[in-house]
Short mmCIF file of C-alpha atoms and ligand atoms in Angstrom, two decimals:
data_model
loop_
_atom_site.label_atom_id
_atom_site.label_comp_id
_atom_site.label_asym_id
_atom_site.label_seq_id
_atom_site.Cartn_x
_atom_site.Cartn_y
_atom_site.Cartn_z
CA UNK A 128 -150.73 139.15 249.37
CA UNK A 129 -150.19 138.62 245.48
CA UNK A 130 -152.84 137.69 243.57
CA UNK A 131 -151.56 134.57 242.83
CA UNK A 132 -150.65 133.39 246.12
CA UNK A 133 -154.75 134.19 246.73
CA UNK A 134 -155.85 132.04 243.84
CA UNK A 135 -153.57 129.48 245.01
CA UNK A 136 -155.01 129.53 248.91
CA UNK A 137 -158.48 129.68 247.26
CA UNK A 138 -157.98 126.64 245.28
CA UNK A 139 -156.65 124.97 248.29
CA UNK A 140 -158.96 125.90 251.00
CA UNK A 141 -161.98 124.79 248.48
CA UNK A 142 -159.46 121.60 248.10
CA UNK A 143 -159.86 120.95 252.04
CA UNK A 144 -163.49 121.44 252.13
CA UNK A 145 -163.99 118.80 249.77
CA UNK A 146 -161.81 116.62 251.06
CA UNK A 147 -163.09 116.79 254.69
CA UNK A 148 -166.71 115.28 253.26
CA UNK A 149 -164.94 112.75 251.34
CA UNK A 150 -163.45 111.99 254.78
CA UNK A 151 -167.31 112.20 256.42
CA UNK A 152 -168.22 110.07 253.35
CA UNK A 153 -165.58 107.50 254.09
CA UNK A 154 -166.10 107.20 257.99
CA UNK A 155 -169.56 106.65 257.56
CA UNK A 156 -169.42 103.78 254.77
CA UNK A 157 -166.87 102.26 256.60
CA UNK A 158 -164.18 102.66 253.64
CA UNK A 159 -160.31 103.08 254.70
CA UNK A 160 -158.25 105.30 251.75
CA UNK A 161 -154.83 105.37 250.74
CA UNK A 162 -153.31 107.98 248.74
CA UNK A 163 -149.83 106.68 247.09
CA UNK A 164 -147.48 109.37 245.22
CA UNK A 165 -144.03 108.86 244.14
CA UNK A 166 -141.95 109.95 241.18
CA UNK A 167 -143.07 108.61 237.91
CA UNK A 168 -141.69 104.81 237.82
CA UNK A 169 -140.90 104.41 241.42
CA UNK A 170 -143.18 101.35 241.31
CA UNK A 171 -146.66 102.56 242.17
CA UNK A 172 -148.76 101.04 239.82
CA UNK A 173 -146.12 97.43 239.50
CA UNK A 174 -146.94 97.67 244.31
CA UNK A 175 -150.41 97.60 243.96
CA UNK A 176 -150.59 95.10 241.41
CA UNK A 177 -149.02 92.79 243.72
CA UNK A 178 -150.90 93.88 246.47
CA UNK A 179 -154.33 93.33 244.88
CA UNK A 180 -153.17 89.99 243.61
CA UNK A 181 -152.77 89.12 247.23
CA UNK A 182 -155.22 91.38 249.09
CA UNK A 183 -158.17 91.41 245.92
CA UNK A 184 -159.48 87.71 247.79
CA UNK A 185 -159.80 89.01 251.39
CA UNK A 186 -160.65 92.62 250.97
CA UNK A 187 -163.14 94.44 248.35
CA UNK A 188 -160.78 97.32 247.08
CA UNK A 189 -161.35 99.44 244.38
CA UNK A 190 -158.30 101.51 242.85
CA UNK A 191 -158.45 105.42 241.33
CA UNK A 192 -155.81 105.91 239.29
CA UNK A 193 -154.44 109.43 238.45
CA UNK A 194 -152.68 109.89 235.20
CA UNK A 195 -152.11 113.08 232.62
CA UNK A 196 -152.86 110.98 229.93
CA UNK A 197 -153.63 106.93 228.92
CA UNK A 198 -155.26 104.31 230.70
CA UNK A 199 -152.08 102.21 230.85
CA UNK A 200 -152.24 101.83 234.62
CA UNK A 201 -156.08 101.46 235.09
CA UNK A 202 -155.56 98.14 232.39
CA UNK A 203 -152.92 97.07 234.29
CA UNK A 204 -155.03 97.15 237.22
CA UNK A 205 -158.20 95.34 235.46
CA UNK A 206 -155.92 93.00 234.46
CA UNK A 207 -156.44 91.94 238.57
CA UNK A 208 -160.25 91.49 238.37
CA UNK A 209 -160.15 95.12 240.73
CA UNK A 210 -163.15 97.76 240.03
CA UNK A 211 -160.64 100.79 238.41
CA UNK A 212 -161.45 104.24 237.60
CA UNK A 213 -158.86 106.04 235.71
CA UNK A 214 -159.02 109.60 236.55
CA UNK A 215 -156.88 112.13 233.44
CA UNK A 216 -155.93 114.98 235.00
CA UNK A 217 -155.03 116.59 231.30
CA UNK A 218 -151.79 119.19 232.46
CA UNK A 219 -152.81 119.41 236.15
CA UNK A 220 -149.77 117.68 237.75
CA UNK A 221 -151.71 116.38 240.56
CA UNK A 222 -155.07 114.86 241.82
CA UNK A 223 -157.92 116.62 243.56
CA UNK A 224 -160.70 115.83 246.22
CA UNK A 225 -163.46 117.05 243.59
CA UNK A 226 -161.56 114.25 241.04
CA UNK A 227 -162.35 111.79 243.77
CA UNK A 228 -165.82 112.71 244.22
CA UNK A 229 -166.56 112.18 240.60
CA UNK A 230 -164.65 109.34 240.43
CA UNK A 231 -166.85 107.15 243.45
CA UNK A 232 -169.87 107.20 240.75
CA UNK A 233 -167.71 103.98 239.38
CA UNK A 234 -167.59 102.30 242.30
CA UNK A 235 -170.62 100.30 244.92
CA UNK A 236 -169.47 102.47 247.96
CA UNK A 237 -171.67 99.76 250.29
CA UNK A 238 -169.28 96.89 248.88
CA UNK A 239 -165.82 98.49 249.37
CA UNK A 240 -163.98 97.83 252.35
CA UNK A 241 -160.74 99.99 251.30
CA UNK A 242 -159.69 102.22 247.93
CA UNK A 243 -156.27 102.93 246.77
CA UNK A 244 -155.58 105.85 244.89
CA UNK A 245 -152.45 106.62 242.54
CA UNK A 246 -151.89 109.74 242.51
CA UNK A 247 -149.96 111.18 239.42
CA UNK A 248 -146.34 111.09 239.82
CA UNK A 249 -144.41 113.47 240.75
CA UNK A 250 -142.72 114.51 244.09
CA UNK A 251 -144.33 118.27 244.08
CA UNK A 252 -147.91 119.16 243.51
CA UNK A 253 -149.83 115.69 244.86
CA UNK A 254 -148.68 116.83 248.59
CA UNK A 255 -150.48 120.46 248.98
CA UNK A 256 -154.03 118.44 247.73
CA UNK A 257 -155.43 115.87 250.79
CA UNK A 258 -158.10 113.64 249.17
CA UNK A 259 -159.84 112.87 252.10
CA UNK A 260 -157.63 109.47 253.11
CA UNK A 261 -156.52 107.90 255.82
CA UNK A 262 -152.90 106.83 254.99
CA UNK A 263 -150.62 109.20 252.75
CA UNK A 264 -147.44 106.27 251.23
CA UNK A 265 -144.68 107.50 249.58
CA UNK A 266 -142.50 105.47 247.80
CA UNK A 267 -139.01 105.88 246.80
CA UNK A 268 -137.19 103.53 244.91
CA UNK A 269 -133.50 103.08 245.20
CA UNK A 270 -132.47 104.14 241.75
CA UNK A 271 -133.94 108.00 242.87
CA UNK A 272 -130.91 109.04 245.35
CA UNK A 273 -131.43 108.84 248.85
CA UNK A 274 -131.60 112.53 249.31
CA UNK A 275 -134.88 112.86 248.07
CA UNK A 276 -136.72 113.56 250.91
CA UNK A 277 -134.50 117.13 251.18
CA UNK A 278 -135.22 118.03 247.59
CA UNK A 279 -138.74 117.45 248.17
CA UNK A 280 -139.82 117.93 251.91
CA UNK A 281 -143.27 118.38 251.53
CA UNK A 282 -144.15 115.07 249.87
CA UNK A 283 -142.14 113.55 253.55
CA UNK A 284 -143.37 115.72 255.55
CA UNK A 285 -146.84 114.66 254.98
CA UNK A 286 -146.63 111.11 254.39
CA UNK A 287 -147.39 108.12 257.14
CA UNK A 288 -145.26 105.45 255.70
CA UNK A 289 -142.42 105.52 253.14
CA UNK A 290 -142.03 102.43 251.20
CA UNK A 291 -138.44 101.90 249.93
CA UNK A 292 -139.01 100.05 246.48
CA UNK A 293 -136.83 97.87 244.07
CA UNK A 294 -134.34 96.81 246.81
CA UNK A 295 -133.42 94.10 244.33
CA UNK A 296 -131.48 97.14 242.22
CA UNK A 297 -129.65 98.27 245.46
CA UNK A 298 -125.95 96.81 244.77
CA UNK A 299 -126.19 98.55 241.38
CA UNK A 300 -126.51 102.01 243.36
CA UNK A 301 -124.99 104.15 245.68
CA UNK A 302 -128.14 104.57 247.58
CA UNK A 303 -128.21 104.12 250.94
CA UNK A 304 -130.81 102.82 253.26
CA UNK A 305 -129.66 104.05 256.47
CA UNK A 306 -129.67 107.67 255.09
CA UNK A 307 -133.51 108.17 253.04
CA UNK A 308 -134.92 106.64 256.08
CA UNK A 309 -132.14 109.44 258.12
CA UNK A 310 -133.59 112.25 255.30
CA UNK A 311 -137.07 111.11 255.63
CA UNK A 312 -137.17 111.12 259.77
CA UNK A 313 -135.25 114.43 259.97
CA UNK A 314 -138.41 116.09 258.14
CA UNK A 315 -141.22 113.52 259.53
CA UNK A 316 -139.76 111.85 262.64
CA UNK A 317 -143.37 109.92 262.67
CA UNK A 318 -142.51 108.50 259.31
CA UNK A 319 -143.12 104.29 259.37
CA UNK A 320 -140.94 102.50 256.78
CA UNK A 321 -140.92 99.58 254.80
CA UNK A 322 -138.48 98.14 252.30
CA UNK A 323 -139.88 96.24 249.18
CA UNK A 324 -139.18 94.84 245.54
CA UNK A 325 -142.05 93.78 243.46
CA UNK A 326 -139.30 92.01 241.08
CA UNK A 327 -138.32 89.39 244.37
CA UNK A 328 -141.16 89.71 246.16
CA UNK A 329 -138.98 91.05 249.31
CA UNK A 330 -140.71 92.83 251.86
CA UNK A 331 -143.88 92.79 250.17
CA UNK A 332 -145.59 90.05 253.00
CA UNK A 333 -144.89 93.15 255.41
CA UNK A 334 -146.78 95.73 253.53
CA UNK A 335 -149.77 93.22 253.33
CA UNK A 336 -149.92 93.32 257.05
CA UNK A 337 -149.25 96.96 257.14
CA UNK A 338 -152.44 97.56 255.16
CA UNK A 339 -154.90 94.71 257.02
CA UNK A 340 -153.63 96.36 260.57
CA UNK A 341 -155.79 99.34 259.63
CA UNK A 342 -158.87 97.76 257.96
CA UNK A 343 -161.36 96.49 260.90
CA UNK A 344 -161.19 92.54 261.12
CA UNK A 345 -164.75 92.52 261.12
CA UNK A 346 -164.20 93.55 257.44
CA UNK A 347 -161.52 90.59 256.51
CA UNK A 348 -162.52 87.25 255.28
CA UNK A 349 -159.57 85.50 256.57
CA UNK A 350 -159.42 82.84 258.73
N1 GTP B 464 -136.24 95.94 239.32
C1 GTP B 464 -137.42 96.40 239.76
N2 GTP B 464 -138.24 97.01 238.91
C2 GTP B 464 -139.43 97.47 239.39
C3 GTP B 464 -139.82 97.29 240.73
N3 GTP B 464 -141.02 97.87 240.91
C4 GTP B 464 -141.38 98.37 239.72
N4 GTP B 464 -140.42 98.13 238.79
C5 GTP B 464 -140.43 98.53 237.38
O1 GTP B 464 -140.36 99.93 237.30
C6 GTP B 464 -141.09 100.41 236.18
C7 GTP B 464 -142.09 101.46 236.60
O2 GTP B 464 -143.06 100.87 237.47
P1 GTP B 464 -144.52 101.43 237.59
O3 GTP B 464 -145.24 100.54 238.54
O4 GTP B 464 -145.13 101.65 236.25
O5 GTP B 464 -144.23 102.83 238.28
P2 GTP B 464 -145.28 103.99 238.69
O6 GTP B 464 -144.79 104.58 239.96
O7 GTP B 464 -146.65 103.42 238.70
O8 GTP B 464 -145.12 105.03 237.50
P3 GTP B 464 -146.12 106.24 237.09
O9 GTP B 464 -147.51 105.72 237.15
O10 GTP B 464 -145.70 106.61 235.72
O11 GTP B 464 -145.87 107.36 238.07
C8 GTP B 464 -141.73 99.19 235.55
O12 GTP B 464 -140.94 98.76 234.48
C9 GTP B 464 -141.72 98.17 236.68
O13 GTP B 464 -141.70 96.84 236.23
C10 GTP B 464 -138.92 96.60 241.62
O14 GTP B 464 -139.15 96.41 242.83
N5 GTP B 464 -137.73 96.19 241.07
MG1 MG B 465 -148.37 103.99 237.71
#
């Protein structure tokens, strides 16, 4: 085996140790985690802003956000009265369990009910690294091309749900619908998917629900 290809299982396998305590750590405080990568600009940071402006009253969340440089995302997530940790990554094109680790210092793991982390985008290096969640979402919006998901399989392959952002843009594409969700299902047959725009609003009442069906209802204050 190449030396490199050695480093690189190294790196991984230490990756996967990590993350399985973060798991351990999660089970036992109770704390569901969602890992969201996309392609810069798909709509990451614009979902969860949305989502915490609806979600921030019922739940305690807390959001990591993963970024090469700035803090533009973690201020737009203040901005929502959310705990935020911005996590820079520097050149590494990706985030990793040990990041995670670090980052929980921020946060008052007995409070949280769920934490939502934003990866850094890109369709490539986030999907070798698990960070110890629950739920791996993809999104795609509808400017990208809908073959996507066969230029970048593993980022599919390993995702739960694949949310279909900025439907609102769809008549001024040739993207089609029918055909990611055909990609993504021919790689991931498992795959759930949702359809959204954070411009209208669409869809985005269904990816609430999506996200309180796996947090225990003894842990929601709705009524
Ligand atoms: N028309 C339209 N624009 C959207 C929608 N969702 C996000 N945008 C816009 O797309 C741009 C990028 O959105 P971000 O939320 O910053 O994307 P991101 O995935 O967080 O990007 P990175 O963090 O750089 O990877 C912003 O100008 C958003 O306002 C949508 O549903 N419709
Ligand atoms: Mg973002």
């Amino acid at each position: 085996v190449p030396e490199n290809i050695k480093l690189e299982q190294k790196i991984l396998s230490r990756n996967d140790i990590i993350a399985g305590e973060l798991r351990e750590l999660f089970r036992r405080e109770g704390i569901k985690v969602i890992n969201m990568v996309s392609s810069p600009g798909s709509g990451k940071t614009a979902l969860l802003e949305k989502t915490l402006e609806d979600l921030g009253r019922d739940l305690s969340i807390a959001v990591i956000e993963g970024d090469l440089r700035t803090e533009n995302d973690a201020k737009r997530i203040a901005a929502t009265g959310v705990p935020v940790h911005q996590i820079n990554t520097g050149s590494a094109c990706h985030l990793e369990a040990d990041m995670i680790r670090k980052s929980l210092d921020h946060f008052n793991l007995k409070d949280l009910d769920l934490i939502i982390i934003e990866n850094v985008g890109n369709l490539v290096c986030p999907s070798a690294f698990d960070l110890g969640e629950d739920l791996r979402v993809v999104l795609i919006s509808v400017t990208e091309g809908d073959d996507k998901p066969l230029k970048y399989p593993a980022m599919f392959h390993r995702a739960d749900l694949m949310v279909i952002n900025k439907l609102d843009l769809l008549e001024q594409t040739d993207f089609s619908v029918d055909a990611v969700i055909g990609n993504a299902r021919s790689l991931n047959p498992r795959i759930e998917v949702l359809q959204t725009s954070c411009r209208t609003g669409a869809g985005l009442e269904g990816w609430n629900r999506y996200i309180l069906s796996f947090i225990p209802q003894s842990r929601q204050r709705i009524v």
